[in-house]
Short mmCIF file of C-alpha atoms in Angstrom, two decimals:
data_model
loop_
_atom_site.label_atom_id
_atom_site.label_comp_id
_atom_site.label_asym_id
_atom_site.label_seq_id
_atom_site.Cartn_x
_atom_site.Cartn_y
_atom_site.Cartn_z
CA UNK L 1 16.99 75.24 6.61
CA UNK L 2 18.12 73.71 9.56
CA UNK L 3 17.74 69.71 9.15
CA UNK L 4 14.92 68.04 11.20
CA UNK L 5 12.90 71.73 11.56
CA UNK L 6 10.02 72.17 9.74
CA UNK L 7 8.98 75.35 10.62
CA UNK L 8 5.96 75.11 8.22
CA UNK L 9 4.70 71.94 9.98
CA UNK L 10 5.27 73.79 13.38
CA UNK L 11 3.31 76.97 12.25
CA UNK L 12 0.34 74.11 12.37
CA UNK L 13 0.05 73.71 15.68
CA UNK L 14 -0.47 76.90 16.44
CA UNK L 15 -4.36 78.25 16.05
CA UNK L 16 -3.36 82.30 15.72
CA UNK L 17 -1.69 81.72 12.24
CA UNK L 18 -5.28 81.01 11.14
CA UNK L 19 -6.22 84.54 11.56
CA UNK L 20 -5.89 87.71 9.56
CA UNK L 21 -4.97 90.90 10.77
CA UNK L 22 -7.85 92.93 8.72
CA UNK L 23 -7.27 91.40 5.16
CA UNK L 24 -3.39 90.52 5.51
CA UNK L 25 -2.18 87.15 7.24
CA UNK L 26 -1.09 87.33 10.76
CA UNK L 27 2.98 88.12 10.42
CA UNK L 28 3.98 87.78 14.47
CA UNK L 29 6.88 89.05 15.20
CA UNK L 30 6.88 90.21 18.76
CA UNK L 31 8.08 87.21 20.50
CA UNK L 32 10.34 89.04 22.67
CA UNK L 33 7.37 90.32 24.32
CA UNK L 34 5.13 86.87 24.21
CA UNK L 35 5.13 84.02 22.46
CA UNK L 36 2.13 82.10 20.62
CA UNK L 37 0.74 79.06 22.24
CA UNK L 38 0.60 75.75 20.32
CA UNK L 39 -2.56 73.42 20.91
CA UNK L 40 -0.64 70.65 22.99
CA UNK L 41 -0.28 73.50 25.77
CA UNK L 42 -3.76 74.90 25.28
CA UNK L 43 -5.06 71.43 25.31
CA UNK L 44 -2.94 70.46 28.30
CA UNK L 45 -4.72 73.58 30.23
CA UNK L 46 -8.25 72.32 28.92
CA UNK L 47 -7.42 68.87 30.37
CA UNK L 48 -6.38 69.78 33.60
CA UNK L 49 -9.77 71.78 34.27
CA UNK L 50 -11.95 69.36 33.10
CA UNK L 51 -10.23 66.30 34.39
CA UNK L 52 -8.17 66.55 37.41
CA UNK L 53 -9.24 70.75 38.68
CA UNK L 54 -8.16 70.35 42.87
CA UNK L 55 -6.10 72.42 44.89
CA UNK L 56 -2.68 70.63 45.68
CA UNK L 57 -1.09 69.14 48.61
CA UNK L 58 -4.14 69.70 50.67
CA UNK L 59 -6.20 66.74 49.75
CA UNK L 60 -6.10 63.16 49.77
CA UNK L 61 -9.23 62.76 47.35
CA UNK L 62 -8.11 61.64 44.00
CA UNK L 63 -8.30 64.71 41.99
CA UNK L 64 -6.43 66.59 44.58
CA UNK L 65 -3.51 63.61 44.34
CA UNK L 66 -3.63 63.88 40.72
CA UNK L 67 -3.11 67.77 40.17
CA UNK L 68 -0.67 67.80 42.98
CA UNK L 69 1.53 64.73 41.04
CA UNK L 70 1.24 67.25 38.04
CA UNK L 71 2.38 70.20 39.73
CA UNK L 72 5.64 68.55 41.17
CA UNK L 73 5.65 66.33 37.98
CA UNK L 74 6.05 70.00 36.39
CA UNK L 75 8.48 71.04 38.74
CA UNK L 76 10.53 68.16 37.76
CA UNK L 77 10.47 68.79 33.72
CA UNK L 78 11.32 72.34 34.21
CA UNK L 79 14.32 71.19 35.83
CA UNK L 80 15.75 68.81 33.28
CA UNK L 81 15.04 71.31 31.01
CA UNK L 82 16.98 73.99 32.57
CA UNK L 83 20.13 71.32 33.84
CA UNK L 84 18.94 72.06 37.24
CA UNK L 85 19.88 69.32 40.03
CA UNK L 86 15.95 68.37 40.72
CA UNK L 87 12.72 70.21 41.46
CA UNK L 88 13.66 71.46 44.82
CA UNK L 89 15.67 73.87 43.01
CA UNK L 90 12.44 75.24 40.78
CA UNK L 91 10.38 77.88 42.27
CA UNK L 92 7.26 78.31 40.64
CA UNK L 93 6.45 82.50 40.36
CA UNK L 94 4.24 85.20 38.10
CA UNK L 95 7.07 85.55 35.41
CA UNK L 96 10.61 86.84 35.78
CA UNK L 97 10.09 90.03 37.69
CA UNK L 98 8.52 88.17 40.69
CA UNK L 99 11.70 85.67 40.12
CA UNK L 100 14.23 88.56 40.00
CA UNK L 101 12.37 90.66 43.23
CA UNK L 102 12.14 87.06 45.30
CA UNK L 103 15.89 86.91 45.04
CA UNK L 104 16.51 90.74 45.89
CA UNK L 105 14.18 90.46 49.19
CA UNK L 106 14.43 87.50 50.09
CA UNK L 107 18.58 86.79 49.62
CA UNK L 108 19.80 90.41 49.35
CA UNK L 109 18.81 91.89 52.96
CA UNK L 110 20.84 89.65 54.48
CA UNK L 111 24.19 89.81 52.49
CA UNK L 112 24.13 93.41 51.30
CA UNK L 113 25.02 95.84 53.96
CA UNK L 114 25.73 99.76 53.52
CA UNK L 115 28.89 100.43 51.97
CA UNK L 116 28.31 97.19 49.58
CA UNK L 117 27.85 96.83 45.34
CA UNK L 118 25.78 95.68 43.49
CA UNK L 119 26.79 95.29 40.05
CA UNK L 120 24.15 95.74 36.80
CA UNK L 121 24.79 96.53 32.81
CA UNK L 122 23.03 99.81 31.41
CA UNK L 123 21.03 97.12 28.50
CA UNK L 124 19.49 95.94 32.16
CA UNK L 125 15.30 95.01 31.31
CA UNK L 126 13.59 97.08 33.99
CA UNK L 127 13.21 93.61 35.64
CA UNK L 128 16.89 93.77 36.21
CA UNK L 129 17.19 96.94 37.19
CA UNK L 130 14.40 98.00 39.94
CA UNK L 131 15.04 95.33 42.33
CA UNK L 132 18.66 95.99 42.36
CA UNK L 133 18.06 99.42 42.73
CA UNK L 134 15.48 99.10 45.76
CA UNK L 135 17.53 97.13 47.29
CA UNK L 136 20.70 99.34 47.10
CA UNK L 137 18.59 102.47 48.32
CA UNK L 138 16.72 100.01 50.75
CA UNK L 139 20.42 99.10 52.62
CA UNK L 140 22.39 101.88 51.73
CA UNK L 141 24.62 100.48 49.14
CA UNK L 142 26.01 101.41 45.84
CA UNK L 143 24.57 100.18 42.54
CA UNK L 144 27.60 100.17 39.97
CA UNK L 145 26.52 100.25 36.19
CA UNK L 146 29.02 98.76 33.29
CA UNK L 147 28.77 100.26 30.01
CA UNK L 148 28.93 98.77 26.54
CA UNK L 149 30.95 98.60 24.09
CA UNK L 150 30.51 101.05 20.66
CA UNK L 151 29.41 97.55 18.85
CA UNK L 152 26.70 96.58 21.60
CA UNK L 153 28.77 94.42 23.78
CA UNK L 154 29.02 94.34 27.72
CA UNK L 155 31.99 96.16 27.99
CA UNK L 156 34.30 93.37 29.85
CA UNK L 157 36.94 95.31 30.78
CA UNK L 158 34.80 97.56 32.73
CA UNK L 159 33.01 95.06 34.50
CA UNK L 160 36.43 93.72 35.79
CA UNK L 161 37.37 96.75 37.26
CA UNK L 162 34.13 97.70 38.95
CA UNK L 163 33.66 93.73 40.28
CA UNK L 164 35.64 94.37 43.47
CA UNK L 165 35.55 92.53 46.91
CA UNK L 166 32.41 95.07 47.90
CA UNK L 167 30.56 93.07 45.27
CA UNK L 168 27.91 91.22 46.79
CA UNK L 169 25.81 90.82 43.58
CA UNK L 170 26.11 90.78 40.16
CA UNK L 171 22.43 90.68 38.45
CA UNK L 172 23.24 90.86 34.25
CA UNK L 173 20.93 90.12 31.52
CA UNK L 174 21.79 86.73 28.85
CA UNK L 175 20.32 88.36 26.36
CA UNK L 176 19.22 91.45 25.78
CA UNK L 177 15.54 92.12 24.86
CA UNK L 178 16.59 95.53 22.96
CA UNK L 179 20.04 94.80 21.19
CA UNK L 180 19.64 91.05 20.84
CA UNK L 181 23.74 90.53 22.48
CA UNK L 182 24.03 87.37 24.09
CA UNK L 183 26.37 87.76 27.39
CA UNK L 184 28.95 85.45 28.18
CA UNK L 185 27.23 84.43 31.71
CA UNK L 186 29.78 81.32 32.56
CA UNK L 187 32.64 84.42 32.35
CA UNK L 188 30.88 86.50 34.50
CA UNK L 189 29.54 83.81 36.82
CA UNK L 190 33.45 82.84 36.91
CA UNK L 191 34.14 86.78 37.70
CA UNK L 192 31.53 87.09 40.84
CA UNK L 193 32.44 83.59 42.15
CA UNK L 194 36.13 84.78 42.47
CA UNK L 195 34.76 87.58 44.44
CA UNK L 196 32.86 85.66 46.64
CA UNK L 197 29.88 87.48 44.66
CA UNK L 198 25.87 85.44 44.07
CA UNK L 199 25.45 86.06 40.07
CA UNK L 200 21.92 86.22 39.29
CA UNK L 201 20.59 86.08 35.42
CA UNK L 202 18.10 87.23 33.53
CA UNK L 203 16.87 84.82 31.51
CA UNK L 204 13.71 86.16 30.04
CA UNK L 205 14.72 85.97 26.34
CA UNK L 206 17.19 83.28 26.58
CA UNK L 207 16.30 80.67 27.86
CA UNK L 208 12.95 80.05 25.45
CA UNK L 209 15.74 80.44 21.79
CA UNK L 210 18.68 78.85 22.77
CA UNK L 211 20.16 75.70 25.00
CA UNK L 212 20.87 76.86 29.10
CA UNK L 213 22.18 74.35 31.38
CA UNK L 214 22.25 76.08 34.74
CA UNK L 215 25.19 73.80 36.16
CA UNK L 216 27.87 74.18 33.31
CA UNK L 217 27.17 78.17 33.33
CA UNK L 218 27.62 77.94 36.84
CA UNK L 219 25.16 80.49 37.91
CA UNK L 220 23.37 81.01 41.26
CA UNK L 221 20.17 82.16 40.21
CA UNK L 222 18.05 82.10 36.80
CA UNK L 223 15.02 83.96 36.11
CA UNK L 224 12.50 83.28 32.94
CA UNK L 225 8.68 83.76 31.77
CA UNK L 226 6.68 80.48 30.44
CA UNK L 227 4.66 82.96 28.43
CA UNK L 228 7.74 83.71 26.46
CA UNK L 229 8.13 80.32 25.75
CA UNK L 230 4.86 78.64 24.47
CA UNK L 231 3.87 78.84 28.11
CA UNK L 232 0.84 80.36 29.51
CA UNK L 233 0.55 83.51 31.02
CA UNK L 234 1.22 84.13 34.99
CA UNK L 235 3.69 81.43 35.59
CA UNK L 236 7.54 82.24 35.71
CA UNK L 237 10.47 80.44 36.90
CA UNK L 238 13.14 80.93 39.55
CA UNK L 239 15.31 78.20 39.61
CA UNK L 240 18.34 78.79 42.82
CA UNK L 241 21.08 76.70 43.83
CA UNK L 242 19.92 74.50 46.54
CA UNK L 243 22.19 75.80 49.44
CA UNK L 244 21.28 79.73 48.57
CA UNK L 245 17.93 78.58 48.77
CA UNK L 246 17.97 77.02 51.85
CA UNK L 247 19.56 79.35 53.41
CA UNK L 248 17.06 82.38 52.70
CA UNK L 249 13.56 83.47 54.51
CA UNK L 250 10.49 83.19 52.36
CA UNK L 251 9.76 86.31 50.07
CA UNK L 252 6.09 85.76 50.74
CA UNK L 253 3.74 84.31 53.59
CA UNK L 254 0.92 81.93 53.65
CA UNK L 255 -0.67 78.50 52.95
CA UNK L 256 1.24 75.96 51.83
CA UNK L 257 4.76 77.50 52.84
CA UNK L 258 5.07 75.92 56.22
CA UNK L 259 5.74 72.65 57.82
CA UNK L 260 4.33 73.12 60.97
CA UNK L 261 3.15 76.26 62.93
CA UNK L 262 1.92 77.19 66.36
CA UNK L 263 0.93 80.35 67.81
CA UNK L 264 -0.07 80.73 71.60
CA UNK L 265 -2.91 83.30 72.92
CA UNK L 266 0.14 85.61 73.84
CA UNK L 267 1.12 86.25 70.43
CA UNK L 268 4.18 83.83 70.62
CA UNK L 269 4.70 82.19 67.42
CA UNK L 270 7.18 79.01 66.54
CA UNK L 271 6.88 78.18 63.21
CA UNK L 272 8.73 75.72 60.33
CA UNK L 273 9.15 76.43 56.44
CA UNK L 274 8.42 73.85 54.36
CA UNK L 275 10.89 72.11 52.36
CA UNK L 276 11.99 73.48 48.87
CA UNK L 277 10.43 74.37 46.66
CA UNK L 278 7.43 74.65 48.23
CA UNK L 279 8.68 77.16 50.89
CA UNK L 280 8.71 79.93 48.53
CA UNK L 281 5.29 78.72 47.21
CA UNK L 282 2.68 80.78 49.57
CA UNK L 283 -1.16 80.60 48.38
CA UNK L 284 -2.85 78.25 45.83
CA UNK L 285 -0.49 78.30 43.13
CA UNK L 286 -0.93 78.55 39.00
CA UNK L 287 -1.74 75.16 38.96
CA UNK L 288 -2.66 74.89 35.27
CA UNK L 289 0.19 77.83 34.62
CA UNK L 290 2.42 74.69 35.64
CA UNK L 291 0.70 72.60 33.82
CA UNK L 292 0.63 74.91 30.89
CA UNK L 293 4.51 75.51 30.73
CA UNK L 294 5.07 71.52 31.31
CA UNK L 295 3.52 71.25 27.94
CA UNK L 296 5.59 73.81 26.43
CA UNK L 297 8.89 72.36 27.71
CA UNK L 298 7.94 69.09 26.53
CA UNK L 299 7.27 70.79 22.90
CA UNK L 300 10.59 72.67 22.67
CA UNK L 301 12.35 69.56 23.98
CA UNK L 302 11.01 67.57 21.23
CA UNK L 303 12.15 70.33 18.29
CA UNK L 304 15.38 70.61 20.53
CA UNK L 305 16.52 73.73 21.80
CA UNK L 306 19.42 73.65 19.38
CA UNK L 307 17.46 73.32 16.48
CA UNK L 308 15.62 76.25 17.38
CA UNK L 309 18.74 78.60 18.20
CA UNK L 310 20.39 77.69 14.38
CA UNK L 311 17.50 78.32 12.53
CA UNK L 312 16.69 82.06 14.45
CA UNK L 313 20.38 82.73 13.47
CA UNK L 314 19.45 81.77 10.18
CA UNK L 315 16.11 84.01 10.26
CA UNK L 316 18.22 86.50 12.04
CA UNK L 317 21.06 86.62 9.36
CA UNK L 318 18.80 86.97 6.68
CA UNK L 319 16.20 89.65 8.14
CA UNK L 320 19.72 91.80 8.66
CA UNK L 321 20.95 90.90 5.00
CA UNK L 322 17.55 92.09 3.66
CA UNK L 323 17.23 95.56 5.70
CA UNK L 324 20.94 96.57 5.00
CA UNK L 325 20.54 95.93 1.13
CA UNK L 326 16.76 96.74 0.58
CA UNK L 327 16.66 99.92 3.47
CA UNK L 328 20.16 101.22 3.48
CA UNK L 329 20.79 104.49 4.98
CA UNK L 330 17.42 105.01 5.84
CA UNK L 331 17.15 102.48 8.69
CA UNK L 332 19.44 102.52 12.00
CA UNK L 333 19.89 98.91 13.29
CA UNK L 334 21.54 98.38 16.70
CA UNK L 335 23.11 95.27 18.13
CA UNK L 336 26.04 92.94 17.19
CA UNK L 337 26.33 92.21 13.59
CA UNK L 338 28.17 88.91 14.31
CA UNK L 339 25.29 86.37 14.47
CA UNK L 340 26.36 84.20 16.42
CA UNK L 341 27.03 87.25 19.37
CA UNK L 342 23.19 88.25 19.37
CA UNK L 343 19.55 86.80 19.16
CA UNK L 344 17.03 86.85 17.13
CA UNK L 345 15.73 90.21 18.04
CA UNK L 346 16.22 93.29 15.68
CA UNK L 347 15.45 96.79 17.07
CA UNK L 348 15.66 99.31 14.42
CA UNK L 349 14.15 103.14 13.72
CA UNK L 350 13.69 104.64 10.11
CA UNK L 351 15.11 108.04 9.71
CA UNK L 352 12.37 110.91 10.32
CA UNK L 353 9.67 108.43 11.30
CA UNK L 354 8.81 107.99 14.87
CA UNK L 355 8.49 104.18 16.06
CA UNK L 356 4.98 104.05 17.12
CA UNK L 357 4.00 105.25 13.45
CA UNK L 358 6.13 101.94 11.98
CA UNK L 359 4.66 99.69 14.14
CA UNK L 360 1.16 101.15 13.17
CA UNK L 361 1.89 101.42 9.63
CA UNK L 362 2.93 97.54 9.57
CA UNK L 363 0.33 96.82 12.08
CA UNK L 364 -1.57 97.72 8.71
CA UNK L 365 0.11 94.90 7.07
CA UNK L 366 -0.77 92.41 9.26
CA UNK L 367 2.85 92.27 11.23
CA UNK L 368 2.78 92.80 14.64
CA UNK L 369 6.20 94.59 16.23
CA UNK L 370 7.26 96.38 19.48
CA UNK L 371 7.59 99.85 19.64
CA UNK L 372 8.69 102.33 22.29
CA UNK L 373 11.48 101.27 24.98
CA UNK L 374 10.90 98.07 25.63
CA UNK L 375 11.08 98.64 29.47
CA UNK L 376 14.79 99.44 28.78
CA UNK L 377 14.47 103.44 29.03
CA UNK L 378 18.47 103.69 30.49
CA UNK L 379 19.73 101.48 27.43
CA UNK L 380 17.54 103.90 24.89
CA UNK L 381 18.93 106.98 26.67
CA UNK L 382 22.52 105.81 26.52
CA UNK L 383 22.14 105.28 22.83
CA UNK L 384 20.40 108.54 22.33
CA UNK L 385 17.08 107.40 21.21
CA UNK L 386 14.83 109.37 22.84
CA UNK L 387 11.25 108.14 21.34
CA UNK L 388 12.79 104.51 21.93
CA UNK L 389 13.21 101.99 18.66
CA UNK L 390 10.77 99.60 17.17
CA UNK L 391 11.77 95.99 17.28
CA UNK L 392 11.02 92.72 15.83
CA UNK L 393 11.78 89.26 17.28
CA UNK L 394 11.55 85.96 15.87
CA UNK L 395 10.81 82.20 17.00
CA UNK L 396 10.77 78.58 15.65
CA UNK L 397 7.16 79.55 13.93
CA UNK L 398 8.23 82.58 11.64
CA UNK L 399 9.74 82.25 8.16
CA UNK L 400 11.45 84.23 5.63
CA UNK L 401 8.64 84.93 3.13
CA UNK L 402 7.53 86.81 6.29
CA UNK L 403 10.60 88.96 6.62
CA UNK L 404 10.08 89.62 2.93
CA UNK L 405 6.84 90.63 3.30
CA UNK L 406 8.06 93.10 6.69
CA UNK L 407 11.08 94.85 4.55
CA UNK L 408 8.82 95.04 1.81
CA UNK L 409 6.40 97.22 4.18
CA UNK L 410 8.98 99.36 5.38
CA UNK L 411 10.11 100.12 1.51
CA UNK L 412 6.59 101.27 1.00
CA UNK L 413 6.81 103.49 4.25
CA UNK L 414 10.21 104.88 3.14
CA UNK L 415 8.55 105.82 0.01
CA UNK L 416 5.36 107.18 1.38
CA UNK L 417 7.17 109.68 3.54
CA UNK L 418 9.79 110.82 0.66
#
């Protein structure tokens, strides 16, 4: 057990475990899809709409001072936790797909031109993927995928021959949601940069498990969900270097984005963009989304994010240990087998049994797992898993009498289907 982690304690600040799934205790292990909330960031919510509920930055009443001191206050945290220079360099979004698209419209017009690359992995979340490949249709350039390797790496030698100087963006995963490989981002960051290439990261299922420090990976942009992270639902997180920023157009229009703005009876326009972050911040915002995923950063800061990352490589080592000696041949497990290469996400089919049924059948045990593709159809297809995998994540909350109680399940379903 890793020293100063209790996940036992933790597991009490969380209402859900309370629950049972029919008869059988609630056994969560879909965290790579969304996270549990604990009560400090459901109370923090509750607080905010019965205490200081305003609109921000258009008020000078005192509850529209206080929620707009939260807002940026939330800004701020986000950006400490994240290494990021200050707040300006947060933008506030739905979750990482908004994040990811904001940088492909608002950034990529204007440095990809036809004839240019843009560079992707095939284990690419959908997220990671679309935008790109919009874009590329959108301007006429070419989107280049790297392979990976027959152990579930990002095949680095290909990337370094497809990086080239038509490379105008590289857009790679940190961790994939499907294999669990963790990506050597400051190498590739060092790649791009040598090419005069922006590197932008998925950091969906990253940045919530293990330490990121946006400054010594040396990336340009960062993408991540608060709901995967204790957070609340509908908030998300770009963060950008300042400069790149600056330099881009707003993705979207509206309240709140602009300085100043004047428009004659002609239909001549002048108008001013705000300063960062707000510029990229059209409309009332997720104020209590903010709020929300302030309380969650402050929660995982006070575990510490590298208490968290040993002990799901300790859940993580011994889920594998237990499905290779208790399943054997009968179950298919993909990703690195080195733990400290990969996650704490396990996707994984049982010979003969589609994935849907195993998720149903544990479903029936109270454990909760993915099935299907995991919005990662291409990786699925270039593994040859055509009905997809079924796939269960962990976080600081689960514990191994629950992955006993999971392989135990599948024994049974092994069994049941002779």
């Amino acid at each position: 057990m890793v020293t100063g982690m209790d996940p036992k304690r933790i597991r009490e600040d969380f209402p859900i475990f309370s629950r049972k799934i029919g008869d059988k205790p609630l056994i969560y292990f879909d965290n790579g899809a969304t996270s549990q909330r604990p009560r400090q960031v459901i109370e923090a919510i509750k607080e905010f709409y019965e205490q200081h509920n305003a609109n921000i930055h258009r008020g000078l009443h005192t509850l529209s001072q206080e929620a707009s001191e939260l807002y940026e206050e939330a800004h701020e945290r986000v950006a400490k936790f994240i290494g990021a220079e200050s707040g300006e360099e947060v933008i506030f979004v739905r979750n990482t797909s908004e994040a990811l698209n904001l940088v492909a419209y608002s950034l990529g017009p204007a440095i990809v031109d036809r004839g240019d690359e843009i560079v992707i992995s095939i284990m690419e979340h959908h997220s990671n993927l679309l935008p790109w490949y919009r874009l590329a249709m959108l301007k006429g350039a070419k989107l280049k995928v790297v392979d990976i390797t027959d152990d579930y790496r990002l095949n680095y030698a290909m990337l370094e021959e497809i990086v080239s100087e038509r490379t105008k963006i590289v857009a790679i995963v940190h961790m994939s949601n499907v294999l669990g490989t963790i990506n050597d981002v400051r190498k590739i960051a060092k790649l791009a940069h040598e090419h005069d290439a922006v590197i932008v990261v998925d950091g969906a299922q990253s940045v919530p498990h293990m330490p990121v420090n946006v400054k010594d990976l040396d990336i340009d942009f960062l993408g991540f969900s608060g709901h995967k992270m204790l957070g609340p639902t509908g908030i998300g997180v770009l963060y950008g270097k300042k400069e790149l920023l600056e330099s881009m157009d707003p993705f979207l229009s509206g309240g709140d984005m602009i300085k100043e703005v004047s428009c004659s009876l002609n239909g001549s326009c002048s108008v001013v963009w705000n300063r960062l972050p707000w510029k990229f911040e059209a409309g009332t915002p997720n104020i209590a989304g903010g709020i929300g995923l302030m309380a969650a950063v402050e929660y995982l800061e006070r575990i510490g994010m590298e208490n968290i990352r040993r002990y799901e490589e300790e859940l993580t080592e011994y889920a594998l240990r237990r499905m290779n000696e208790e399943l054997g041949d009968h179950c298919d497990i993909y990703g690195p087998m080195d733990i400290k290469e990969r996650g704490g996400i396990i996707s994984f089919n049982i010979k003969g049994i589609d994935p849907h049924e195993i998720a149903l059948y544990l479903d029936s045990h109270g454990i909760a797992v993915r099935s299907g593709f995991h919005c990662a159809q291409p990786l699925h297809e270039r593994l040859g898993l055509r009905k997809g995998s079924a796939r269960a994540s962990f976080y600081l909350y689960n514990l191994k009498e629950e992955i006993d109680v999971f392989v135990n399940a599948l024994k049974e379903l092994i069994k049941s289907v002779g």
